[in-house]
Structure formats: C-alpha cells, structure tokens
mmCIF file with all atom_site columns, C-alpha atoms in Angstrom:
data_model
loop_
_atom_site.group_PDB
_atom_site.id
_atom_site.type_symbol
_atom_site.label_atom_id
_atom_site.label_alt_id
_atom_site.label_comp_id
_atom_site.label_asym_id
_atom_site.label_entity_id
_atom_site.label_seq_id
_atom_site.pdbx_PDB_ins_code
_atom_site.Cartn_x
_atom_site.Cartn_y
_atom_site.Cartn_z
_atom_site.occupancy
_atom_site.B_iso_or_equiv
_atom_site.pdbx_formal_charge
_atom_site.auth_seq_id
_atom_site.auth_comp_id
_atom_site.auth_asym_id
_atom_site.auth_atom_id
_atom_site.pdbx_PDB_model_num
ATOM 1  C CA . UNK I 1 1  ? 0.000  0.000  0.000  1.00 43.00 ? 2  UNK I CA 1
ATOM 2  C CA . UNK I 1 2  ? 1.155  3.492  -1.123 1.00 47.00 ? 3  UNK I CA 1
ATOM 3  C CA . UNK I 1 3  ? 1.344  5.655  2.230  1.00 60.00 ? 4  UNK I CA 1
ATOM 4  C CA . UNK I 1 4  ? 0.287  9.339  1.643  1.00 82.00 ? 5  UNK I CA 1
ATOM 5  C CA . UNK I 1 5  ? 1.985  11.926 2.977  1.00 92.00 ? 6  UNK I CA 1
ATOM 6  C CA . UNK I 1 6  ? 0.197  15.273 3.383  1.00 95.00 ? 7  UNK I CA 1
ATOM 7  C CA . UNK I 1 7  ? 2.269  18.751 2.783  1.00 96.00 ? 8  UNK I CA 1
ATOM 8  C CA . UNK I 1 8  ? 3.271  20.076 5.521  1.00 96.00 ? 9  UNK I CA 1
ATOM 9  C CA . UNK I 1 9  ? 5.794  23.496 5.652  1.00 96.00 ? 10 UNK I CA 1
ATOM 10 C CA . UNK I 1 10 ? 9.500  23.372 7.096  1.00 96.00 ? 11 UNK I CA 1
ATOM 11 C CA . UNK I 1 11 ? 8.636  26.034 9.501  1.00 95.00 ? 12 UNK I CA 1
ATOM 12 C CA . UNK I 1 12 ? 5.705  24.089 11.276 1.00 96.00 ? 13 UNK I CA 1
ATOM 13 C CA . UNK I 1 13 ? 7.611  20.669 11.566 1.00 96.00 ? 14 UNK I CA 1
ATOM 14 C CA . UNK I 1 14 ? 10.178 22.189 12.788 1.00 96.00 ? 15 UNK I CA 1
ATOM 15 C CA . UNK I 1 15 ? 7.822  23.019 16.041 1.00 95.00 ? 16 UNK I CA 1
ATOM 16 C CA . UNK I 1 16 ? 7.043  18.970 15.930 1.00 96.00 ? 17 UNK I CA 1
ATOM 17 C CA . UNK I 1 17 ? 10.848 18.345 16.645 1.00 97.00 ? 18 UNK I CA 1
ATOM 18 C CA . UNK I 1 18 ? 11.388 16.364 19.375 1.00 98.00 ? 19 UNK I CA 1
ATOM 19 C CA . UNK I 1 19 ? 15.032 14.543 18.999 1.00 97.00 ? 20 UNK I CA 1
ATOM 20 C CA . UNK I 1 20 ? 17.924 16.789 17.246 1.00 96.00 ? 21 UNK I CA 1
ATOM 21 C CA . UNK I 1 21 ? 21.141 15.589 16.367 1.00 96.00 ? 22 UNK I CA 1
ATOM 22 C CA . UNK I 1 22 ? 23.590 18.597 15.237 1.00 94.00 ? 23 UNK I CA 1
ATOM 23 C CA . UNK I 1 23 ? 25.669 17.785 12.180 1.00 95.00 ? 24 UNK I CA 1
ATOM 24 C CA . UNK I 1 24 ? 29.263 16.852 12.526 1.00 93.00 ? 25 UNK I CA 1
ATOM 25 C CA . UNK I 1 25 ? 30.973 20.182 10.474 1.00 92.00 ? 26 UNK I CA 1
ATOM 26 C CA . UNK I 1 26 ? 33.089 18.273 7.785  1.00 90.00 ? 27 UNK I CA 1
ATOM 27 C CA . UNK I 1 27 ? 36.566 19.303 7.240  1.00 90.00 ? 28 UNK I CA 1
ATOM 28 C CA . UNK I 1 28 ? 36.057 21.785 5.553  1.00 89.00 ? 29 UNK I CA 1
ATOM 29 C CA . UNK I 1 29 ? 35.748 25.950 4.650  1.00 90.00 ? 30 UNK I CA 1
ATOM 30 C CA . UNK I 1 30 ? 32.460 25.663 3.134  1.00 92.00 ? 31 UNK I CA 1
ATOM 31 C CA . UNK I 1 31 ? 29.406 27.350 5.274  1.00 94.00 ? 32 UNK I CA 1
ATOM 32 C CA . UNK I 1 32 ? 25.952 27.544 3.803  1.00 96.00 ? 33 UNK I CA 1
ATOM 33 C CA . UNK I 1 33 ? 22.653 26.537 4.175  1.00 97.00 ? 34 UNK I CA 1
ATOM 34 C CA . UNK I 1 34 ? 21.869 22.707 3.423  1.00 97.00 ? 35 UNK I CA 1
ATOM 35 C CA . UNK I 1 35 ? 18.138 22.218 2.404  1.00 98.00 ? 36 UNK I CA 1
ATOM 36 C CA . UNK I 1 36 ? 16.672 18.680 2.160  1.00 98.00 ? 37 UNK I CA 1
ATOM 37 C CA . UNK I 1 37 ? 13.542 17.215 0.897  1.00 97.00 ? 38 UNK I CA 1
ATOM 38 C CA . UNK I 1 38 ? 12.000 14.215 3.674  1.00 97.00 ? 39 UNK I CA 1
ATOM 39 C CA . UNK I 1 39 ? 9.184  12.188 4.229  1.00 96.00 ? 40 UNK I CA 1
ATOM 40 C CA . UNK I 1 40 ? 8.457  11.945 7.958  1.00 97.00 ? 41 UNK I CA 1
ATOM 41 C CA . UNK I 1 41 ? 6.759  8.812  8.654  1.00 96.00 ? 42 UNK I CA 1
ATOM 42 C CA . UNK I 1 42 ? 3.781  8.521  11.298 1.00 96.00 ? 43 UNK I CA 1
ATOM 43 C CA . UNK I 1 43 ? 5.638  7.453  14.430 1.00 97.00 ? 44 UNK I CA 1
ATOM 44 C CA . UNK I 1 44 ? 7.594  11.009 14.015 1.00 97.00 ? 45 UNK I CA 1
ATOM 45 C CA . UNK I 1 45 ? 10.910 8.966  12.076 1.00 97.00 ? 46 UNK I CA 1
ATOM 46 C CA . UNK I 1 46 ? 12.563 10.413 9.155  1.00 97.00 ? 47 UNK I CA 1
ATOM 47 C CA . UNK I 1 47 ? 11.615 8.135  6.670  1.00 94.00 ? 48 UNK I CA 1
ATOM 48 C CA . UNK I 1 48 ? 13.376 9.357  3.558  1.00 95.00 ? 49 UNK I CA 1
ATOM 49 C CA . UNK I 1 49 ? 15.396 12.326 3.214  1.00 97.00 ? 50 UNK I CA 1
ATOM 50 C CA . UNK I 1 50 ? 17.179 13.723 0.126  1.00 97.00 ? 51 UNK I CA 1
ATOM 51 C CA . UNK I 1 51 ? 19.181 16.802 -0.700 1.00 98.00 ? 52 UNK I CA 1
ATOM 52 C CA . UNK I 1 52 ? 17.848 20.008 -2.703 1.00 98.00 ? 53 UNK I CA 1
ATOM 53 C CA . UNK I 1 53 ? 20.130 22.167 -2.335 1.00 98.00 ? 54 UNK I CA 1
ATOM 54 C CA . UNK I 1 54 ? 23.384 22.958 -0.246 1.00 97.00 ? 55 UNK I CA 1
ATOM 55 C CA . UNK I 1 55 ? 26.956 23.136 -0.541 1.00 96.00 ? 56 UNK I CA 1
ATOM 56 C CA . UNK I 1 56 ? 28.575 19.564 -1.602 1.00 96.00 ? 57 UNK I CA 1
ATOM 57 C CA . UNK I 1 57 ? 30.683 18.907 1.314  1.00 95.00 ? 58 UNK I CA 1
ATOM 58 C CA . UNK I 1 58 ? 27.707 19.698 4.115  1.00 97.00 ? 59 UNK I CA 1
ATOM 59 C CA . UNK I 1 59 ? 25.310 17.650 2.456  1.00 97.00 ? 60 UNK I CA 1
ATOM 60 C CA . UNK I 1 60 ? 26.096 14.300 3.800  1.00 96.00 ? 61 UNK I CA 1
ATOM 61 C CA . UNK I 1 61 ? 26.899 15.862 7.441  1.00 96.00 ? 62 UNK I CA 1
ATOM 62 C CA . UNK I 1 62 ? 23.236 17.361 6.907  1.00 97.00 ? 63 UNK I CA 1
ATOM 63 C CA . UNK I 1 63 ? 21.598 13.919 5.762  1.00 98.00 ? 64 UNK I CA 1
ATOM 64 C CA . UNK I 1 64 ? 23.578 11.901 8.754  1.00 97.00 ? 65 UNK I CA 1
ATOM 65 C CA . UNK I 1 65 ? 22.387 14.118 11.479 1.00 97.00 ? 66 UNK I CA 1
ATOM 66 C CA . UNK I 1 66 ? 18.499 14.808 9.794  1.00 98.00 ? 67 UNK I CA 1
ATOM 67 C CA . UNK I 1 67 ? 18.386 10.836 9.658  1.00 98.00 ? 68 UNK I CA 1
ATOM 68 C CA . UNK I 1 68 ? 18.610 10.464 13.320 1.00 98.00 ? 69 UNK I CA 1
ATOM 69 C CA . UNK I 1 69 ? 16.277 13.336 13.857 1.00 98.00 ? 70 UNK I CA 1
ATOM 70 C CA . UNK I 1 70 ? 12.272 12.419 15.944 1.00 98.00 ? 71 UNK I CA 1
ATOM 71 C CA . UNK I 1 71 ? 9.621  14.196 15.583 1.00 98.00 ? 72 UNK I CA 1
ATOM 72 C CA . UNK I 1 72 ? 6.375  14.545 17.533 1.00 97.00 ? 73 UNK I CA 1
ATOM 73 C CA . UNK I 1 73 ? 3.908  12.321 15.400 1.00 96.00 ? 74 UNK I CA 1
ATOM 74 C CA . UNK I 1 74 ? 1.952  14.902 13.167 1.00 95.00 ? 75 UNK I CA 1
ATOM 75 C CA . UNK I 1 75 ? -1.749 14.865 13.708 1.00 95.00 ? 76 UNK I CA 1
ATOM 76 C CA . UNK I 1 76 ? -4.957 14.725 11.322 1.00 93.00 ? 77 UNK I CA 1
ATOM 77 C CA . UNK I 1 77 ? -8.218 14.481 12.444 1.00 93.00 ? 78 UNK I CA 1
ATOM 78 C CA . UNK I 1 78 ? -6.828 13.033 15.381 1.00 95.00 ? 79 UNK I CA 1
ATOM 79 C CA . UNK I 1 79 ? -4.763 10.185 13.033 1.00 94.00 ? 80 UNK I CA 1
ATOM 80 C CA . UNK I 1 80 ? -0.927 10.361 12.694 1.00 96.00 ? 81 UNK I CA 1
ATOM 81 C CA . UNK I 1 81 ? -0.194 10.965 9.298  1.00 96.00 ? 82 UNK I CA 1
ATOM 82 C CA . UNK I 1 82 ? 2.742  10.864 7.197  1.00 96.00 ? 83 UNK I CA 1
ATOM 83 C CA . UNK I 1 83 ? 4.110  13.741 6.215  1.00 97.00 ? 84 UNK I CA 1
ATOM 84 C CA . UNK I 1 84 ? 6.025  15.942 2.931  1.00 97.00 ? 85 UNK I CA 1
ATOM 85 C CA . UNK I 1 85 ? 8.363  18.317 4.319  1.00 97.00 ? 86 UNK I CA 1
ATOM 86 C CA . UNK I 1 86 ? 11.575 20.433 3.976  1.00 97.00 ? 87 UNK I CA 1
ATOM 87 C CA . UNK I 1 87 ? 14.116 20.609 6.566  1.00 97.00 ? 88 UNK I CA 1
ATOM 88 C CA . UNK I 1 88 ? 16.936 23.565 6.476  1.00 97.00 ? 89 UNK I CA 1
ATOM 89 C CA . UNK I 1 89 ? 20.374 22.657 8.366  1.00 96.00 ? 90 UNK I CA 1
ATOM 90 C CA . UNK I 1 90 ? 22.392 26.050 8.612  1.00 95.00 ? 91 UNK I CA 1
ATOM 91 C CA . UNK I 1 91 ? 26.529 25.692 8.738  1.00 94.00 ? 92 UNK I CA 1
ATOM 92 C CA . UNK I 1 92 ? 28.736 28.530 10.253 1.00 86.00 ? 93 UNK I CA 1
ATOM 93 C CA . UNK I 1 93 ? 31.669 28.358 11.857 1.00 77.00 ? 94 UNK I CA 1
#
C-alpha cells in the first residue's frame, strides 16, 4: 500500500521536533545553508530524506544528522499521518 503523505511546511515541523542531532561540520571551509527534501513517517521517524540544495561537502553531514532526527507524530483528524516536508540545516563556523 502506497502511504500518503500530506504537505506540511518546514517552519511548522520544525515546532514537531522532538530529537535533534547537530551535524558533525566536515573538514572543511564551506558554510551555507543545506536544504533537504524528507518524508516523515507517522511514528515522528525520518523516513526518507534527500538533498535540494546545499553546498557539496555539508550535504552528507546534513543527511547523517536529519536521519537520526524524531519528531512529535503529526496529527490529522486526530490520526498520525505521514508527512512531505523540507528541513533547512544552517553551517557557520
């Protein structure tokens, strides 16, 4: 069976966040902003996660911390739902 995952913006899941893991900072100059596309599934686990856009040598530190990430399950009509999200990982040193 196909789950469906509704749309739901970076900005609200990012309230749902329950478990962070900060990104290990590669060896590297680069800073930036790393911006990847995931499907969060209904227990609040990042189900699949892939990169839009981002400097090449954050995005795997980005995708290795984001895959470890929880969230609080996301609710509708009282149902947890899968859900269609972006998630934004900033790097400055």
């Amino acid at each position: 069976p196909t789950e469906h995952a509704i749309r739901v913006s970076g900005g609200v899941m990012a309230g749902q966040l329950l478990h962070r893991v900060d990104p290990v900072y590669p060896d590297t100059d680069a800073q930036g902003t790393v911006v990847l596309h995931a499907i969060i599934a209904p227990d609040g686990t990042v189900r699949q996660l892939s990169v839009i856009s981002g400097p090449p040598p954050l995005q795997s530190a980005a995708v290795d911390a984001v895959r470890q990430w929880t969230y609080k399950p996301f609710l509708l009509n009282g149902e947890p739902t899968a859900v269609d999200t972006t998630i934004t990982v900033n790097f400055k040193r």
